[in-house]
mmCIF file of C-alpha atoms in Angstrom:
data_model
loop_
_atom_site.group_PDB
_atom_site.id
_atom_site.type_symbol
_atom_site.label_atom_id
_atom_site.label_comp_id
_atom_site.label_asym_id
_atom_site.label_seq_id
_atom_site.Cartn_x
_atom_site.Cartn_y
_atom_site.Cartn_z
ATOM 1 C CA MET A 199 5.463 3.370 -23.184
ATOM 2 C CA SER A 200 3.001 6.016 -21.936
ATOM 3 C CA GLY A 201 0.598 5.149 -24.745
ATOM 4 C CA ASP A 202 0.572 1.491 -23.657
ATOM 5 C CA LEU A 203 -0.127 2.153 -19.977
ATOM 6 C CA PRO A 204 -3.908 2.628 -20.444
ATOM 7 C CA TRP A 205 -4.049 -0.855 -21.985
ATOM 8 C CA LEU A 206 -2.224 -2.244 -18.997
ATOM 9 C CA VAL A 207 -4.600 -0.487 -16.585
ATOM 10 C CA ALA A 208 -7.587 -1.804 -18.578
ATOM 11 C CA ALA A 209 -6.180 -5.337 -18.482
ATOM 12 C CA TRP A 210 -5.718 -5.237 -14.709
ATOM 13 C CA LEU A 211 -9.141 -3.691 -14.093
ATOM 14 C CA GLY A 212 -10.795 -6.262 -16.334
ATOM 15 C CA TYR A 213 -9.058 -9.036 -14.422
ATOM 16 C CA PHE A 214 -10.109 -7.575 -11.065
ATOM 17 C CA VAL A 215 -13.761 -7.211 -12.075
ATOM 18 C CA ILE A 216 -14.100 -10.721 -13.498
ATOM 19 C CA HIS A 217 -12.165 -12.295 -10.626
ATOM 20 C CA SER A 218 -14.314 -10.529 -8.010
ATOM 21 C CA LEU A 219 -17.576 -11.396 -9.754
ATOM 22 C CA LEU A 220 -16.723 -15.076 -10.090
ATOM 23 C CA ALA A 221 -15.651 -15.198 -6.422
ATOM 24 C CA SER A 222 -18.848 -13.538 -5.204
ATOM 25 C CA LEU A 223 -21.574 -15.477 -3.430
ATOM 26 C CA TRP A 224 -24.157 -13.845 -5.722
ATOM 27 C CA VAL A 225 -22.689 -15.420 -8.873
ATOM 28 C CA LYS A 226 -22.213 -18.757 -7.111
ATOM 29 C CA HIS A 227 -25.858 -18.732 -5.998
ATOM 30 C CA GLN A 228 -26.961 -17.975 -9.562
ATOM 31 C CA VAL A 229 -25.027 -20.958 -10.894
ATOM 32 C CA ALA A 230 -26.213 -23.228 -8.064
ATOM 33 C CA ASN A 231 -29.858 -22.292 -8.632
ATOM 34 C CA ARG A 232 -29.841 -22.486 -12.432
ATOM 35 C CA TRP A 233 -27.244 -25.158 -13.174
ATOM 36 C CA PRO A 234 -26.673 -27.173 -9.968
ATOM 37 C CA ARG A 235 -24.865 -29.936 -11.857
ATOM 38 C CA LEU A 236 -22.108 -27.451 -12.715
ATOM 39 C CA MET A 237 -21.332 -26.524 -9.101
ATOM 40 C CA PRO A 238 -18.820 -29.372 -8.501
ATOM 41 C CA TRP A 239 -16.833 -27.888 -11.407
ATOM 42 C CA TYR A 240 -17.102 -24.280 -10.277
ATOM 43 C CA ARG A 241 -13.853 -23.984 -8.310
ATOM 44 C CA LEU A 242 -11.836 -25.617 -11.073
ATOM 45 C CA PHE A 243 -13.449 -23.267 -13.596
ATOM 46 C CA PHE A 244 -12.770 -20.249 -11.371
ATOM 47 C CA ASN A 245 -9.085 -21.136 -10.988
ATOM 48 C CA ALA A 246 -8.653 -21.811 -14.705
ATOM 49 C CA VAL A 247 -10.254 -18.496 -15.697
ATOM 50 C CA ALA A 248 -8.236 -16.587 -13.084
ATOM 51 C CA ALA A 249 -4.954 -18.120 -14.279
ATOM 52 C CA LEU A 250 -5.771 -17.532 -17.945
ATOM 53 C CA LEU A 251 -6.816 -13.902 -17.491
ATOM 54 C CA LEU A 252 -3.789 -13.149 -15.333
ATOM 55 C CA THR A 253 -1.498 -13.912 -18.260
ATOM 56 C CA VAL A 254 -2.774 -10.834 -20.133
ATOM 57 C CA PRO A 255 -1.546 -8.054 -17.787
ATOM 58 C CA LEU A 256 1.595 -10.046 -16.924
ATOM 59 C CA TYR A 257 2.404 -10.374 -20.623
ATOM 60 C CA LEU A 258 1.903 -6.641 -21.108
ATOM 61 C CA VAL A 259 4.237 -5.833 -18.200
ATOM 62 C CA TRP A 260 6.861 -8.190 -19.608
ATOM 63 C CA THR A 261 6.683 -6.864 -23.200
ATOM 64 C CA MET A 262 6.422 -3.165 -22.353
ATOM 65 C CA GLY A 263 9.819 -2.988 -20.665
ATOM 66 C CA GLY A 264 10.815 0.635 -20.238
ATOM 67 C CA GLU A 265 13.256 2.725 -18.235
ATOM 68 C CA ILE A 266 13.961 1.692 -14.649
ATOM 69 C CA LEU A 267 12.443 4.276 -12.326
ATOM 70 C CA PHE A 268 13.705 2.686 -9.132
ATOM 71 C CA ALA A 269 16.166 -0.133 -8.537
ATOM 72 C CA TRP A 270 17.346 -1.895 -5.413
ATOM 73 C CA LYS A 271 21.130 -1.345 -5.437
ATOM 74 C CA GLY A 272 24.103 -2.123 -3.249
ATOM 75 C CA VAL A 273 23.187 -3.443 0.177
ATOM 76 C CA TRP A 274 19.546 -2.742 -0.592
ATOM 77 C CA TRP A 275 19.676 -5.295 -3.423
ATOM 78 C CA TRP A 276 20.395 -7.908 -0.769
ATOM 79 C CA VAL A 277 17.656 -6.540 1.464
ATOM 80 C CA GLY A 278 15.038 -6.480 -1.291
ATOM 81 C CA ASN A 279 15.834 -9.919 -2.646
ATOM 82 C CA GLY A 280 16.206 -11.338 0.855
ATOM 83 C CA LEU A 281 12.696 -10.135 1.667
ATOM 84 C CA ALA A 282 11.418 -11.596 -1.607
ATOM 85 C CA LEU A 283 12.986 -14.995 -0.844
ATOM 86 C CA ALA A 284 11.543 -14.896 2.668
ATOM 87 C CA ALA A 285 8.116 -14.153 1.181
ATOM 88 C CA LEU A 286 8.421 -17.117 -1.189
ATOM 89 C CA GLY A 287 9.484 -19.303 1.720
ATOM 90 C CA GLY A 288 6.490 -18.081 3.724
ATOM 91 C CA PHE A 289 4.184 -18.899 0.852
ATOM 92 C CA PHE A 290 5.448 -22.469 0.487
ATOM 93 C CA TYR A 291 5.397 -22.928 4.257
ATOM 94 C CA SER A 292 1.766 -21.816 4.355
ATOM 95 C CA LEU A 293 0.689 -24.461 1.831
ATOM 96 C CA ARG A 294 0.850 -27.202 4.467
ATOM 97 C CA HIS A 295 -1.942 -25.427 6.358
ATOM 98 C CA TYR A 296 -4.365 -25.270 3.416
ATOM 99 C CA ASP A 297 -6.547 -28.007 1.995
ATOM 100 C CA GLY A 298 -4.984 -28.154 -1.454
ATOM 101 C CA SER A 299 -7.713 -30.286 -2.988
ATOM 102 C CA GLU A 300 -10.356 -27.872 -1.682
ATOM 103 C CA PHE A 301 -8.449 -24.826 -2.944
ATOM 104 C CA LEU A 302 -7.953 -26.293 -6.423
ATOM 105 C CA GLY A 303 -11.504 -27.638 -6.638
ATOM 106 C CA LEU A 304 -10.604 -31.314 -6.877
ATOM 107 C CA ARG A 305 -12.394 -32.285 -3.668
ATOM 108 C CA GLN A 306 -15.620 -30.611 -4.791
ATOM 109 C CA LEU A 307 -15.492 -32.551 -8.047
ATOM 110 C CA ARG A 308 -14.671 -35.840 -6.329
ATOM 111 C CA ASP A 309 -17.478 -35.456 -3.769
ATOM 112 C CA ASP A 310 -19.976 -33.956 -6.236
ATOM 113 C CA GLU A 311 -20.224 -30.978 -3.877
ATOM 114 C CA ARG A 312 -23.038 -28.624 -4.930
ATOM 115 C CA ARG A 313 -23.164 -26.270 -1.958
ATOM 116 C CA VAL A 314 -22.188 -22.662 -2.561
ATOM 117 C CA GLU A 315 -20.248 -22.123 0.668
ATOM 118 C CA ASP A 316 -16.616 -23.119 1.022
ATOM 119 C CA GLN A 317 -16.353 -26.355 2.987
ATOM 120 C CA GLU A 318 -13.094 -25.735 4.825
ATOM 121 C CA ARG A 319 -13.359 -25.399 8.576
ATOM 122 C CA PHE A 320 -12.354 -22.193 10.325
ATOM 123 C CA ARG A 321 -8.650 -22.644 10.924
ATOM 124 C CA ILE A 322 -6.068 -20.115 12.109
ATOM 125 C CA SER A 323 -2.692 -21.224 10.793
ATOM 126 C CA PRO A 324 0.605 -19.996 12.330
ATOM 127 C CA LEU A 325 0.806 -17.183 9.758
ATOM 128 C CA HIS A 326 -2.857 -16.294 10.328
ATOM 129 C CA GLN A 327 -2.005 -15.673 13.970
ATOM 130 C CA TYR A 328 -0.071 -12.584 12.816
ATOM 131 C CA VAL A 329 -2.033 -11.360 9.786
ATOM 132 C CA ARG A 330 -5.513 -12.225 8.507
ATOM 133 C CA HIS A 331 -4.481 -12.436 4.851
ATOM 134 C CA PRO A 332 -0.939 -13.826 4.764
ATOM 135 C CA TRP A 333 -0.941 -14.520 1.021
ATOM 136 C CA TYR A 334 -1.859 -10.915 0.297
ATOM 137 C CA PHE A 335 0.870 -9.718 2.657
ATOM 138 C CA LEU A 336 3.470 -12.008 1.065
ATOM 139 C CA GLY A 337 2.290 -10.889 -2.366
ATOM 140 C CA LEU A 338 2.812 -7.249 -1.405
ATOM 141 C CA VAL A 339 6.346 -8.035 -0.274
ATOM 142 C CA LEU A 340 7.106 -9.727 -3.602
ATOM 143 C CA ILE A 341 5.591 -6.879 -5.612
ATOM 144 C CA TRP A 342 7.308 -4.004 -3.847
ATOM 145 C CA THR A 343 10.778 -5.597 -3.699
ATOM 146 C CA ARG A 344 11.089 -5.595 -7.514
ATOM 147 C CA ASP A 345 12.833 -2.947 -9.596
ATOM 148 C CA MET A 346 10.226 -0.521 -10.891
ATOM 149 C CA THR A 347 9.535 0.449 -14.466
ATOM 150 C CA ALA A 348 6.457 2.546 -15.170
ATOM 151 C CA ALA A 349 4.531 -0.630 -16.027
ATOM 152 C CA MET A 350 5.666 -2.351 -12.842
ATOM 153 C CA LEU A 351 4.826 0.663 -10.693
ATOM 154 C CA VAL A 352 1.334 0.989 -12.147
ATOM 155 C CA SER A 353 0.789 -2.753 -11.667
ATOM 156 C CA ALA A 354 2.089 -2.644 -8.087
ATOM 157 C CA MET A 355 -0.226 0.232 -7.185
ATOM 158 C CA LEU A 356 -3.272 -1.411 -8.777
ATOM 159 C CA LEU A 357 -2.550 -4.774 -7.168
ATOM 160 C CA THR A 358 -2.120 -3.154 -3.769
ATOM 161 C CA LEU A 359 -5.487 -1.440 -4.098
ATOM 162 C CA TYR A 360 -7.072 -4.698 -5.223
ATOM 163 C CA PHE A 361 -5.610 -6.608 -2.297
ATOM 164 C CA ILE A 362 -7.195 -4.047 0.021
ATOM 165 C CA LEU A 363 -10.565 -4.290 -1.742
ATOM 166 C CA GLY A 364 -10.303 -8.058 -2.199
ATOM 167 C CA SER A 365 -9.589 -8.632 1.481
ATOM 168 C CA TRP A 366 -12.692 -6.595 2.364
ATOM 169 C CA LEU A 367 -14.868 -8.588 -0.052
ATOM 170 C CA GLU A 368 -13.443 -11.886 1.194
ATOM 171 C CA GLU A 369 -14.097 -10.964 4.798
ATOM 172 C CA ARG A 370 -17.757 -10.293 4.057
ATOM 173 C CA LYS A 371 -18.051 -13.986 3.157
ATOM 174 C CA LEU A 372 -16.011 -15.106 6.153
ATOM 175 C CA LEU A 373 -18.240 -13.120 8.498
ATOM 176 C CA ALA A 374 -21.263 -14.815 6.921
ATOM 177 C CA TYR A 375 -19.655 -18.240 7.403
ATOM 178 C CA TYR A 376 -18.164 -17.884 10.895
ATOM 179 C CA GLY A 377 -20.032 -14.992 12.526
ATOM 180 C CA ASP A 378 -18.847 -13.672 15.871
ATOM 181 C CA ALA A 379 -15.746 -15.889 15.931
ATOM 182 C CA TYR A 380 -14.395 -14.234 12.798
ATOM 183 C CA ARG A 381 -15.506 -10.811 14.005
ATOM 184 C CA GLU A 382 -13.420 -11.330 17.157
ATOM 185 C CA TYR A 383 -10.511 -12.631 15.098
ATOM 186 C CA ARG A 384 -10.681 -9.555 12.875
ATOM 187 C CA ARG A 385 -10.616 -7.294 15.940
ATOM 188 C CA ARG A 386 -7.496 -8.935 17.344
ATOM 189 C CA VAL A 387 -5.364 -9.571 14.232
ATOM 190 C CA PRO A 388 -4.403 -7.006 11.527
ATOM 191 C CA GLY A 389 -5.553 -7.522 7.961
ATOM 192 C CA LEU A 390 -2.635 -7.028 5.564
ATOM 193 C CA LEU A 391 0.421 -5.872 7.523
ATOM 194 C CA PRO A 392 1.559 -7.702 10.681
ATOM 195 C CA LEU A 393 1.791 -5.610 13.849
ATOM 196 C CA SER A 394 3.876 -6.922 16.719
ATOM 197 C CA TRP A 395 1.324 -5.889 19.350
ATOM 198 C CA LYS A 396 -1.672 -7.469 17.576
ATOM 199 C CA ARG A 397 -1.417 -11.241 17.279
ATOM 200 C CA LEU A 398 -2.743 -14.471 18.731
ATOM 201 C CA ASN A 399 -0.868 -17.228 20.482
ATOM 202 C CA ARG A 400 -1.743 -20.819 19.599
ATOM 203 C CA GLU A 401 -4.069 -21.299 22.548
ATOM 204 C CA GLN A 402 -6.064 -18.157 21.715
ATOM 205 C CA ALA A 403 -6.266 -19.236 18.074
ATOM 206 C CA GLN A 404 -7.629 -22.647 19.061
ATOM 207 C CA VAL A 405 -10.356 -21.042 21.182
ATOM 208 C CA LEU A 406 -11.530 -18.978 18.210
ATOM 209 C CA GLU A 407 -11.331 -22.007 15.920
ATOM 210 C CA ARG A 408 -13.657 -23.947 18.216
ATOM 211 C CA ARG A 409 -16.105 -21.039 18.279
ATOM 212 C CA GLY A 410 -16.066 -20.697 14.514
ATOM 213 C CA ASN A 411 -16.632 -24.408 13.922
ATOM 214 C CA ALA A 412 -19.182 -24.919 16.731
ATOM 215 C CA GLY A 413 -22.083 -24.956 14.281
ATOM 216 C CA GLU A 414 -20.628 -27.965 12.452
ATOM 217 C CA GLU A 415 -20.407 -30.145 15.538
#
């Protein structure tokens, strides 16, 4: 097991590097400038590469097995799995507030969209009123409510670090897109872990949405 862990770490790090590069505005600008006809396909390509590369570390975790270092037992089994089910429910609930065709890349292909910037408007969904990156938060809940082998623990730690770094990189783009409106949103709502004293009500969220989308009107 210990001899396989470096391969697992390398697989995760390779995934993180490629995923971050392909998501960066710099790479998107390079493609848009050199091969503009490929831009409508870019989001589909990005999602396909991300899904394909993710199978490598997940396969390693699955095949490595190993001794259980920590397990949710007794009443805590119900707590851990209850939290995991709630996280899955939160994820599926959140889907209604995303533009699925935009996220998958189908809209860009249909509209022959060649602009680099994401075309979704600034929108603060109900979950975004409590945490800026709800999918990352729900992902952390799912990760840390599993029984831990050495491979799972290493993966959980690396994914947590990447969610922290990935949220920072993503917010650099969001600040470029939405300016002061997103800066104010970031000041008032926590990034990865909800805090009861830092949240927006619906009216406050709508005010920030209007500010963020003012340039499009």
